[in-house]
Amino acid sequence: MEQSGPRLGFPKALIVPHAGYIYSGPVAARAYDELGAARGIVRRVVMLGPVHRVPVRGLAVPTDEAFATPLGRIEIDRAALQAARRLPQVVASDAAHLREHALEVRLPFLQRQLGEFALAPFAVGMASVEEVAEVIDSLWGGPETLIVISTDLSHYHSYAEARQIDGQTLARISDFATDLDHEEACGATPLNGFLSVARRRNLGIRLLAACNSGDTAGGKGQVVGYSSFALYEPGSDVGSEEAGKTLLGIARAAIESRLFGAASTVDASWLRQAGATFVTLSKEGELRGCIGSLEAARPLGADVAENALAAAFRDPRFPPVTREEWPGVRVEVSLLSAPKPIRFADEADLLSQIRVGEDGLILECDGRRGTFLPQVWQSIPRKVTFLRELVRKAGLSADTRLARCKVWRYRVTKWTE
């Protein structure tokens, strides 16, 4: 699946497939990529999926205190489930959850992206659109709550027939249809109820990825379809122009507070999301400092401010910026997407995968690491030279074999004064 660029804000809800990882994993992973900014903010995941093994009338919740995966323990949000149990369509059934894969295969993705969170899982059997919608509405919450709907698409048609059927289903989901049947989507019952709520709450919907098992790890005789969608509450997406103006202002204010003692604060909820940024300073067209973060480990606003100070006063290649020269210094802020590993067999394979002008690269070998932002392609447009210069920047010898190195790529959104 194509790597997503950096985003500000994160979805209120995801629709994701639940087949085995070798079949639907890439499509599901594309959806979880959208949660890069949600870590530390989302503390509860309300998850609904169909029952495959145990018949249920209504929506079944477990009595367990926690679920466990190889990545660790996930606490069950008992308070949320107790509140839901006040609704007559919600029942307790450990049997419904015991061998139900539709929910459990989602958990490692969420653990990796969100860190710690509490889980409110519902195995959905026979229920009306209104009954499912009532449960979702009761647990909707604010930015601390993420809704995840688990469903595959059509089952066991030929490749060409499945593509036609699933194409129509994708269009119906995008139109917030609430009468999908189980031939179109095995999780139609929870999906219909959720889409009813999403339409009423005026959520925006975006198709992220779609394919079938014939595209991944299966044959084309009988396939299963997969898709992933992200849904956003009104106003949850931050406009690029607004974000750039704010982040550039934070960077400049941080440096000016050190130079002149002036101080200013900006309060916006999206600045509290975790973010990885670089701040680049230039003077008369020449680099004057560049420091940044490769991983989102602190709030976005704080990351920009700290990197601005480091670029101005702690870049070992330059003396600290002075009051006198500051009026002639330009500021650029780059927001990075999460780095993704490039898997390659040899140097030729690596070169074939790199996208000139788009990819920022991280190279690591023998405990040393270096990175070039995508902006560096402007001055080093040849792939071979770009990589050799990155090897040198990492402090490695010129004869280092690229096949020994680990390489990641990322994308950036940048703003310049």
Short mmCIF file of C-alpha atoms in Angstrom, two decimals:
data_model
loop_
_atom_site.label_atom_id
_atom_site.label_comp_id
_atom_site.label_asym_id
_atom_site.label_seq_id
_atom_site.Cartn_x
_atom_site.Cartn_y
_atom_site.Cartn_z
CA MET A 1 0.00 0.00 0.00
CA GLU A 2 1.15 3.55 -0.74
CA GLN A 3 2.74 5.33 2.19
CA SER A 4 0.61 8.14 3.57
CA GLY A 5 1.98 11.61 4.09
CA PRO A 6 1.98 13.41 7.43
CA ARG A 7 -1.42 14.47 8.72
CA LEU A 8 -2.68 16.85 11.35
CA GLY A 9 -5.58 15.51 13.37
CA PHE A 10 -6.80 11.93 13.32
CA PRO A 11 -10.02 10.06 12.53
CA LYS A 12 -12.93 9.60 14.87
CA ALA A 13 -13.53 6.17 13.38
CA LEU A 14 -12.01 3.50 11.17
CA ILE A 15 -13.60 0.76 9.09
CA VAL A 16 -11.08 -2.08 8.73
CA PRO A 17 -10.95 -5.70 7.51
CA HIS A 18 -10.30 -8.66 9.81
CA ALA A 19 -9.02 -11.53 7.65
CA GLY A 20 -5.61 -13.09 8.27
CA TYR A 21 -2.71 -10.68 8.18
CA ILE A 22 -1.23 -12.13 4.98
CA TYR A 23 -4.51 -11.44 3.24
CA SER A 24 -5.90 -8.18 4.65
CA GLY A 25 -2.98 -6.86 6.71
CA PRO A 26 -1.77 -4.22 4.21
CA VAL A 27 -5.27 -2.77 3.81
CA ALA A 28 -5.80 -2.67 7.58
CA ALA A 29 -2.35 -1.15 8.17
CA ARG A 30 -3.18 1.71 5.81
CA ALA A 31 -6.06 2.65 8.11
CA TYR A 32 -3.98 2.51 11.27
CA ASP A 33 -1.44 4.81 9.64
CA GLU A 34 -4.06 7.52 10.12
CA LEU A 35 -3.65 7.24 13.90
CA GLY A 36 -0.10 8.54 14.05
CA ALA A 37 -1.27 11.73 15.76
CA ALA A 38 -3.64 9.95 18.16
CA ARG A 39 -1.07 8.47 20.55
CA GLY A 40 -1.49 9.92 24.02
CA ILE A 41 -4.89 11.39 23.11
CA VAL A 42 -7.05 8.36 22.35
CA ARG A 43 -7.53 6.46 25.62
CA ARG A 44 -10.54 4.31 24.73
CA VAL A 45 -11.34 2.21 21.67
CA VAL A 46 -14.94 1.14 21.08
CA MET A 47 -14.74 -1.82 18.71
CA LEU A 48 -17.60 -3.59 16.96
CA GLY A 49 -17.38 -6.65 14.73
CA PRO A 50 -19.58 -9.53 13.60
CA VAL A 51 -19.84 -12.91 15.30
CA HIS A 52 -18.56 -15.84 13.23
CA ARG A 53 -18.88 -18.82 15.59
CA VAL A 54 -21.42 -18.21 18.38
CA PRO A 55 -24.94 -16.93 17.59
CA VAL A 56 -25.93 -13.87 19.61
CA ARG A 57 -29.12 -11.87 19.91
CA GLY A 58 -27.93 -8.30 20.32
CA LEU A 59 -24.44 -7.02 21.06
CA ALA A 60 -22.28 -9.20 23.30
CA VAL A 61 -19.65 -7.88 25.73
CA PRO A 62 -17.14 -9.97 27.70
CA THR A 63 -16.90 -10.23 31.48
CA ASP A 64 -13.08 -10.39 31.37
CA GLU A 65 -10.95 -7.68 32.93
CA ALA A 66 -8.45 -7.59 30.06
CA PHE A 67 -7.48 -9.02 26.67
CA ALA A 68 -3.89 -10.06 25.98
CA THR A 69 -1.77 -10.13 22.81
CA PRO A 70 1.95 -10.78 22.26
CA LEU A 71 2.40 -7.02 22.65
CA GLY A 72 0.90 -6.97 26.14
CA ARG A 73 -2.29 -6.61 28.15
CA ILE A 74 -5.23 -4.36 27.17
CA GLU A 75 -7.56 -3.40 29.98
CA ILE A 76 -11.30 -3.70 29.35
CA ASP A 77 -13.19 -0.47 30.00
CA ARG A 78 -15.56 -1.99 32.55
CA ALA A 79 -17.27 1.34 33.25
CA ALA A 80 -18.14 1.78 29.56
CA LEU A 81 -19.46 -1.77 29.27
CA GLN A 82 -21.50 -1.45 32.45
CA ALA A 83 -23.08 1.70 31.06
CA ALA A 84 -23.83 -0.09 27.79
CA ARG A 85 -25.40 -3.02 29.68
CA ARG A 86 -28.22 -0.70 30.72
CA LEU A 87 -29.45 -1.02 27.12
CA PRO A 88 -31.58 -4.15 26.61
CA GLN A 89 -29.81 -5.16 23.38
CA VAL A 90 -26.41 -5.47 25.14
CA VAL A 91 -25.72 -8.87 26.71
CA ALA A 92 -22.77 -10.53 28.41
CA SER A 93 -21.23 -13.50 26.59
CA ASP A 94 -17.67 -14.66 27.04
CA ALA A 95 -18.38 -17.48 24.58
CA ALA A 96 -19.07 -14.99 21.81
CA HIS A 97 -15.61 -13.46 22.31
CA LEU A 98 -13.59 -16.58 23.12
CA ARG A 99 -12.72 -17.59 19.55
CA GLU A 100 -13.87 -14.48 17.68
CA HIS A 101 -11.09 -13.24 15.37
CA ALA A 102 -12.96 -10.20 13.97
CA LEU A 103 -11.96 -8.12 16.98
CA GLU A 104 -8.76 -9.65 18.27
CA VAL A 105 -6.76 -9.35 15.02
CA ARG A 106 -7.18 -5.57 15.25
CA LEU A 107 -5.55 -5.25 18.65
CA PRO A 108 -1.80 -5.38 17.82
CA PHE A 109 -2.25 -2.59 15.26
CA LEU A 110 -3.93 -0.44 17.90
CA GLN A 111 -1.30 -1.24 20.52
CA ARG A 112 1.47 -0.28 18.16
CA GLN A 113 -0.14 3.01 17.21
CA LEU A 114 -1.84 4.15 20.41
CA GLY A 115 0.25 2.67 23.23
CA GLU A 116 -1.97 2.33 26.28
CA PHE A 117 -5.74 2.42 25.90
CA ALA A 118 -8.84 0.74 27.33
CA LEU A 119 -11.03 -1.43 25.15
CA ALA A 120 -14.82 -1.63 24.86
CA PRO A 121 -15.42 -4.64 22.56
CA PHE A 122 -18.77 -5.69 21.11
CA ALA A 123 -19.38 -8.92 19.20
CA VAL A 124 -22.48 -8.08 17.18
CA GLY A 125 -25.07 -10.71 16.32
CA MET A 126 -28.71 -10.20 15.38
CA ALA A 127 -29.48 -6.51 15.92
CA SER A 128 -31.28 -3.71 14.15
CA VAL A 129 -29.63 -0.59 12.76
CA GLU A 130 -31.21 1.40 15.57
CA GLU A 131 -29.99 -0.97 18.29
CA VAL A 132 -26.38 -0.80 17.08
CA ALA A 133 -26.57 2.96 16.61
CA GLU A 134 -27.89 3.46 20.14
CA VAL A 135 -24.89 1.65 21.63
CA ILE A 136 -22.40 3.64 19.52
CA ASP A 137 -24.09 6.93 20.40
CA SER A 138 -23.95 6.11 24.10
CA LEU A 139 -20.15 5.66 23.98
CA TRP A 140 -19.29 8.31 21.37
CA GLY A 141 -17.28 10.50 23.72
CA GLY A 142 -14.76 13.10 22.59
CA PRO A 143 -11.23 12.91 21.10
CA GLU A 144 -10.30 10.34 23.74
CA THR A 145 -12.60 7.77 22.08
CA LEU A 146 -11.94 5.99 18.78
CA ILE A 147 -14.60 3.86 17.05
CA VAL A 148 -13.41 0.82 15.06
CA ILE A 149 -15.75 -1.21 12.85
CA SER A 150 -14.45 -4.58 11.69
CA THR A 151 -15.71 -6.05 8.41
CA ASP A 152 -14.55 -7.77 5.24
CA LEU A 153 -16.42 -7.38 1.96
CA SER A 154 -17.74 -10.09 -0.41
CA HIS A 155 -16.74 -13.73 0.01
CA TYR A 156 -15.76 -16.49 -2.43
CA HIS A 157 -16.55 -14.96 -5.80
CA SER A 158 -14.17 -15.01 -8.74
CA TYR A 159 -11.63 -12.20 -8.82
CA ALA A 160 -13.39 -10.21 -11.55
CA GLU A 161 -16.84 -10.70 -10.03
CA ALA A 162 -15.61 -9.69 -6.58
CA ARG A 163 -14.08 -6.50 -7.92
CA GLN A 164 -17.41 -5.54 -9.45
CA ILE A 165 -19.44 -6.39 -6.33
CA ASP A 166 -16.98 -4.73 -3.97
CA GLY A 167 -16.76 -1.61 -6.13
CA GLN A 168 -20.49 -1.12 -5.71
CA THR A 169 -20.24 -1.80 -1.97
CA LEU A 170 -17.46 0.75 -1.55
CA ALA A 171 -19.64 3.35 -3.22
CA ARG A 172 -22.55 2.46 -0.92
CA ILE A 173 -20.38 2.74 2.18
CA SER A 174 -19.11 6.12 0.96
CA ASP A 175 -22.74 7.21 0.62
CA PHE A 176 -23.50 6.08 4.22
CA ALA A 177 -25.92 3.34 3.16
CA THR A 178 -27.56 1.57 6.09
CA ASP A 179 -29.04 -1.41 4.25
CA LEU A 180 -25.89 -3.33 3.36
CA ASP A 181 -26.36 -7.09 3.49
CA HIS A 182 -23.97 -9.81 4.59
CA GLU A 183 -23.22 -10.81 1.01
CA GLU A 184 -21.73 -7.34 0.52
CA ALA A 185 -19.98 -7.09 3.91
CA CYS A 186 -19.78 -9.82 6.55
CA GLY A 187 -19.89 -7.13 9.23
CA ALA A 188 -22.95 -5.48 7.71
CA THR A 189 -24.87 -5.39 11.01
CA PRO A 190 -22.37 -3.28 13.00
CA LEU A 191 -21.45 -1.36 9.84
CA ASN A 192 -25.02 -0.32 9.07
CA GLY A 193 -25.57 0.88 12.61
CA PHE A 194 -22.34 2.84 12.60
CA LEU A 195 -23.00 4.45 9.21
CA SER A 196 -26.39 5.58 10.51
CA VAL A 197 -24.64 7.43 13.34
CA ALA A 198 -21.90 8.76 11.05
CA ARG A 199 -24.43 10.20 8.60
CA ARG A 200 -26.44 11.84 11.37
CA ARG A 201 -23.31 13.33 12.92
CA ASN A 202 -22.14 14.60 9.52
CA LEU A 203 -18.81 12.77 9.51
CA GLY A 204 -16.59 12.99 6.46
CA ILE A 205 -15.49 9.67 4.96
CA ARG A 206 -12.36 8.78 3.01
CA LEU A 207 -11.56 5.49 1.28
CA LEU A 208 -7.96 4.59 2.13
CA ALA A 209 -7.36 1.22 0.47
CA ALA A 210 -9.20 -1.67 -1.15
CA CYS A 211 -8.27 -4.99 -2.74
CA ASN A 212 -9.05 -8.68 -2.36
CA SER A 213 -7.19 -11.83 -1.41
CA GLY A 214 -6.31 -12.38 -5.06
CA ASP A 215 -4.16 -9.25 -4.85
CA THR A 216 -2.33 -10.35 -1.71
CA ALA A 217 -1.79 -13.99 -0.71
CA GLY A 218 -4.54 -16.02 -2.37
CA GLY A 219 -5.58 -17.37 -5.72
CA LYS A 220 -8.07 -15.64 -8.00
CA GLY A 221 -10.66 -18.42 -8.18
CA GLN A 222 -12.50 -17.58 -4.94
CA VAL A 223 -11.52 -14.37 -3.20
CA VAL A 224 -12.50 -12.24 -0.20
CA GLY A 225 -12.68 -8.46 -0.46
CA TYR A 226 -11.12 -5.94 1.91
CA SER A 227 -11.31 -2.18 2.40
CA SER A 228 -10.39 0.47 4.92
CA PHE A 229 -12.01 3.86 5.52
CA ALA A 230 -11.29 6.76 7.84
CA LEU A 231 -14.11 8.98 9.11
CA TYR A 232 -13.61 12.48 10.49
CA GLU A 233 -15.79 14.71 12.63
CA PRO A 234 -16.56 18.16 11.20
CA GLY A 235 -13.67 20.55 11.82
CA SER A 236 -11.25 17.83 12.95
CA ASP A 237 -8.95 18.29 9.95
CA VAL A 238 -6.59 21.25 10.32
CA GLY A 239 -6.06 23.20 7.11
CA SER A 240 -2.51 23.21 5.78
CA GLU A 241 -2.30 26.99 5.50
CA GLU A 242 -3.55 27.50 9.06
CA ALA A 243 -1.22 24.82 10.42
CA GLY A 244 1.81 26.23 8.61
CA LYS A 245 1.20 29.74 9.86
CA THR A 246 0.84 28.47 13.42
CA LEU A 247 3.92 26.22 13.37
CA LEU A 248 6.13 28.88 11.77
CA GLY A 249 4.93 31.32 14.42
CA ILE A 250 5.81 28.90 17.21
CA ALA A 251 9.30 28.35 15.79
CA ARG A 252 9.97 32.06 15.40
CA ALA A 253 8.53 32.93 18.82
CA ALA A 254 10.73 30.31 20.53
CA ILE A 255 13.89 31.78 19.02
CA GLU A 256 12.85 35.37 19.72
CA SER A 257 12.08 34.54 23.33
CA ARG A 258 15.72 33.43 23.71
CA LEU A 259 17.11 36.44 21.83
CA PHE A 260 14.90 39.22 23.16
CA GLY A 261 13.03 37.82 26.15
CA ALA A 262 9.67 38.11 24.39
CA ALA A 263 7.23 35.28 25.08
CA SER A 264 4.01 34.14 23.44
CA THR A 265 1.83 31.07 23.70
CA VAL A 266 -0.47 29.34 21.25
CA ASP A 267 -3.25 27.07 22.50
CA ALA A 268 -4.83 24.70 20.00
CA SER A 269 -5.90 21.12 20.62
CA TRP A 270 -4.14 19.79 17.52
CA LEU A 271 -0.80 21.05 18.86
CA ARG A 272 -1.08 18.49 21.67
CA GLN A 273 -0.89 15.56 19.26
CA ALA A 274 2.48 13.84 19.03
CA GLY A 275 4.51 15.03 16.07
CA ALA A 276 7.95 14.80 14.49
CA THR A 277 9.31 17.97 12.90
CA PHE A 278 12.45 19.57 11.54
CA VAL A 279 13.16 23.28 11.76
CA THR A 280 15.50 24.67 9.10
CA LEU A 281 17.02 28.14 9.19
CA SER A 282 18.54 29.86 6.17
CA LYS A 283 20.28 33.18 5.58
CA GLU A 284 20.82 34.69 2.14
CA GLY A 285 19.94 31.35 0.60
CA GLU A 286 22.47 29.39 2.64
CA LEU A 287 21.79 26.90 5.43
CA ARG A 288 22.04 28.49 8.90
CA GLY A 289 20.87 25.57 11.06
CA CYS A 290 18.72 22.45 10.87
CA ILE A 291 17.67 20.21 13.74
CA GLY A 292 14.70 17.89 14.06
CA SER A 293 13.00 14.75 15.30
CA LEU A 294 12.56 11.53 13.34
CA GLU A 295 9.90 10.04 15.59
CA ALA A 296 6.82 11.57 17.18
CA ALA A 297 7.72 11.49 20.88
CA ARG A 298 6.32 14.78 22.24
CA PRO A 299 3.47 17.20 21.51
CA LEU A 300 3.73 18.84 18.11
CA GLY A 301 3.89 22.39 19.43
CA ALA A 302 6.63 21.52 21.90
CA ASP A 303 8.58 19.62 19.24
CA VAL A 304 8.63 22.62 16.90
CA ALA A 305 9.68 25.00 19.69
CA GLU A 306 12.51 22.76 20.92
CA ASN A 307 13.81 22.05 17.43
CA ALA A 308 13.71 25.77 16.59
CA LEU A 309 15.88 26.53 19.63
CA ALA A 310 18.26 23.71 18.75
CA ALA A 311 18.56 24.83 15.11
CA ALA A 312 19.27 28.42 16.16
CA PHE A 313 21.60 27.82 19.10
CA ARG A 314 22.82 24.21 19.22
CA ASP A 315 23.56 23.09 15.67
CA PRO A 316 27.28 22.15 15.98
CA ARG A 317 27.95 23.21 12.39
CA PHE A 318 27.14 26.88 13.07
CA PRO A 319 27.63 29.54 15.74
CA PRO A 320 24.50 30.57 17.65
CA VAL A 321 22.16 32.96 15.86
CA THR A 322 22.61 36.57 17.06
CA ARG A 323 20.15 39.39 17.55
CA GLU A 324 21.77 41.37 14.79
CA GLU A 325 21.43 38.73 12.09
CA TRP A 326 18.01 37.43 13.12
CA PRO A 327 15.96 39.79 10.89
CA GLY A 328 17.67 38.23 7.86
CA VAL A 329 17.03 34.59 8.88
CA ARG A 330 14.20 32.62 7.24
CA VAL A 331 12.41 29.77 9.00
CA GLU A 332 11.11 26.53 7.49
CA VAL A 333 9.15 23.87 9.38
CA SER A 334 8.78 20.32 8.07
CA LEU A 335 6.24 17.85 9.47
CA LEU A 336 7.31 14.22 9.00
CA SER A 337 5.21 11.12 8.45
CA ALA A 338 6.09 7.97 10.40
CA PRO A 339 9.22 6.38 8.88
CA LYS A 340 8.62 3.09 7.04
CA PRO A 341 11.35 0.51 6.39
CA ILE A 342 12.42 -0.17 2.82
CA ARG A 343 13.03 -3.88 2.32
CA PHE A 344 15.58 -4.49 -0.43
CA ALA A 345 17.81 -7.27 -1.70
CA ASP A 346 20.74 -5.20 -2.95
CA GLU A 347 21.73 -1.68 -3.95
CA ALA A 348 20.01 -1.89 -7.33
CA ASP A 349 16.76 -2.96 -5.64
CA LEU A 350 17.03 -0.09 -3.16
CA LEU A 351 17.64 2.45 -5.92
CA SER A 352 14.61 1.19 -7.85
CA GLN A 353 12.33 1.80 -4.87
CA ILE A 354 13.46 5.30 -3.93
CA ARG A 355 11.29 8.18 -5.21
CA VAL A 356 13.31 11.25 -6.16
CA GLY A 357 11.92 14.47 -4.72
CA GLU A 358 9.42 12.66 -2.47
CA ASP A 359 11.29 10.43 -0.04
CA GLY A 360 13.15 11.57 3.00
CA LEU A 361 15.60 8.81 3.91
CA ILE A 362 17.08 7.50 7.15
CA LEU A 363 20.15 5.26 6.84
CA GLU A 364 21.59 3.23 9.71
CA CYS A 365 24.61 0.94 9.90
CA ASP A 366 27.06 -0.13 12.62
CA GLY A 367 25.32 2.01 15.23
CA ARG A 368 25.52 5.20 13.13
CA ARG A 369 22.57 6.98 11.58
CA GLY A 370 21.90 9.88 9.27
CA THR A 371 18.93 11.41 7.46
CA PHE A 372 18.22 13.68 4.52
CA LEU A 373 14.91 15.52 4.21
CA PRO A 374 13.21 15.35 0.80
CA GLN A 375 14.28 18.96 0.27
CA VAL A 376 17.88 17.72 -0.19
CA TRP A 377 16.90 16.23 -3.57
CA GLN A 378 16.93 19.79 -4.91
CA SER A 379 20.71 19.93 -4.52
CA ILE A 380 21.46 16.18 -4.95
CA PRO A 381 19.06 14.91 -7.63
CA ARG A 382 20.86 11.64 -8.48
CA LYS A 383 19.91 8.60 -6.38
CA VAL A 384 23.41 7.12 -6.19
CA THR A 385 24.95 10.42 -5.11
CA PHE A 386 22.13 11.06 -2.65
CA LEU A 387 22.76 7.73 -0.93
CA ARG A 388 26.54 8.11 -0.91
CA GLU A 389 26.25 11.55 0.66
CA LEU A 390 23.84 10.14 3.22
CA VAL A 391 26.38 7.42 4.05
CA ARG A 392 28.98 10.13 4.60
CA LYS A 393 26.61 12.19 6.74
CA ALA A 394 26.00 9.15 8.94
CA GLY A 395 29.74 9.04 9.65
CA LEU A 396 30.31 5.81 7.74
CA SER A 397 33.20 5.03 5.43
CA ALA A 398 32.71 5.68 1.73
CA ASP A 399 33.05 1.99 0.88
CA THR A 400 30.15 0.93 3.15
CA ARG A 401 27.98 -1.57 1.32
CA LEU A 402 24.37 -0.41 1.21
CA ALA A 403 23.20 -4.02 1.45
CA ARG A 404 24.48 -3.97 5.06
CA CYS A 405 22.43 -0.90 5.95
CA LYS A 406 18.89 -0.40 7.15
CA VAL A 407 16.94 2.27 5.30
CA TRP A 408 13.63 3.94 6.13
CA ARG A 409 11.67 6.50 4.19
CA TYR A 410 9.23 9.22 5.17
CA ARG A 411 7.39 12.11 3.61
CA VAL A 412 7.08 15.70 4.74
CA THR A 413 4.75 18.64 4.54
CA LYS A 414 6.78 21.83 4.74
CA TRP A 415 6.03 25.48 5.30
CA THR A 416 8.43 28.38 4.64
CA GLU A 417 8.19 32.03 5.56
#
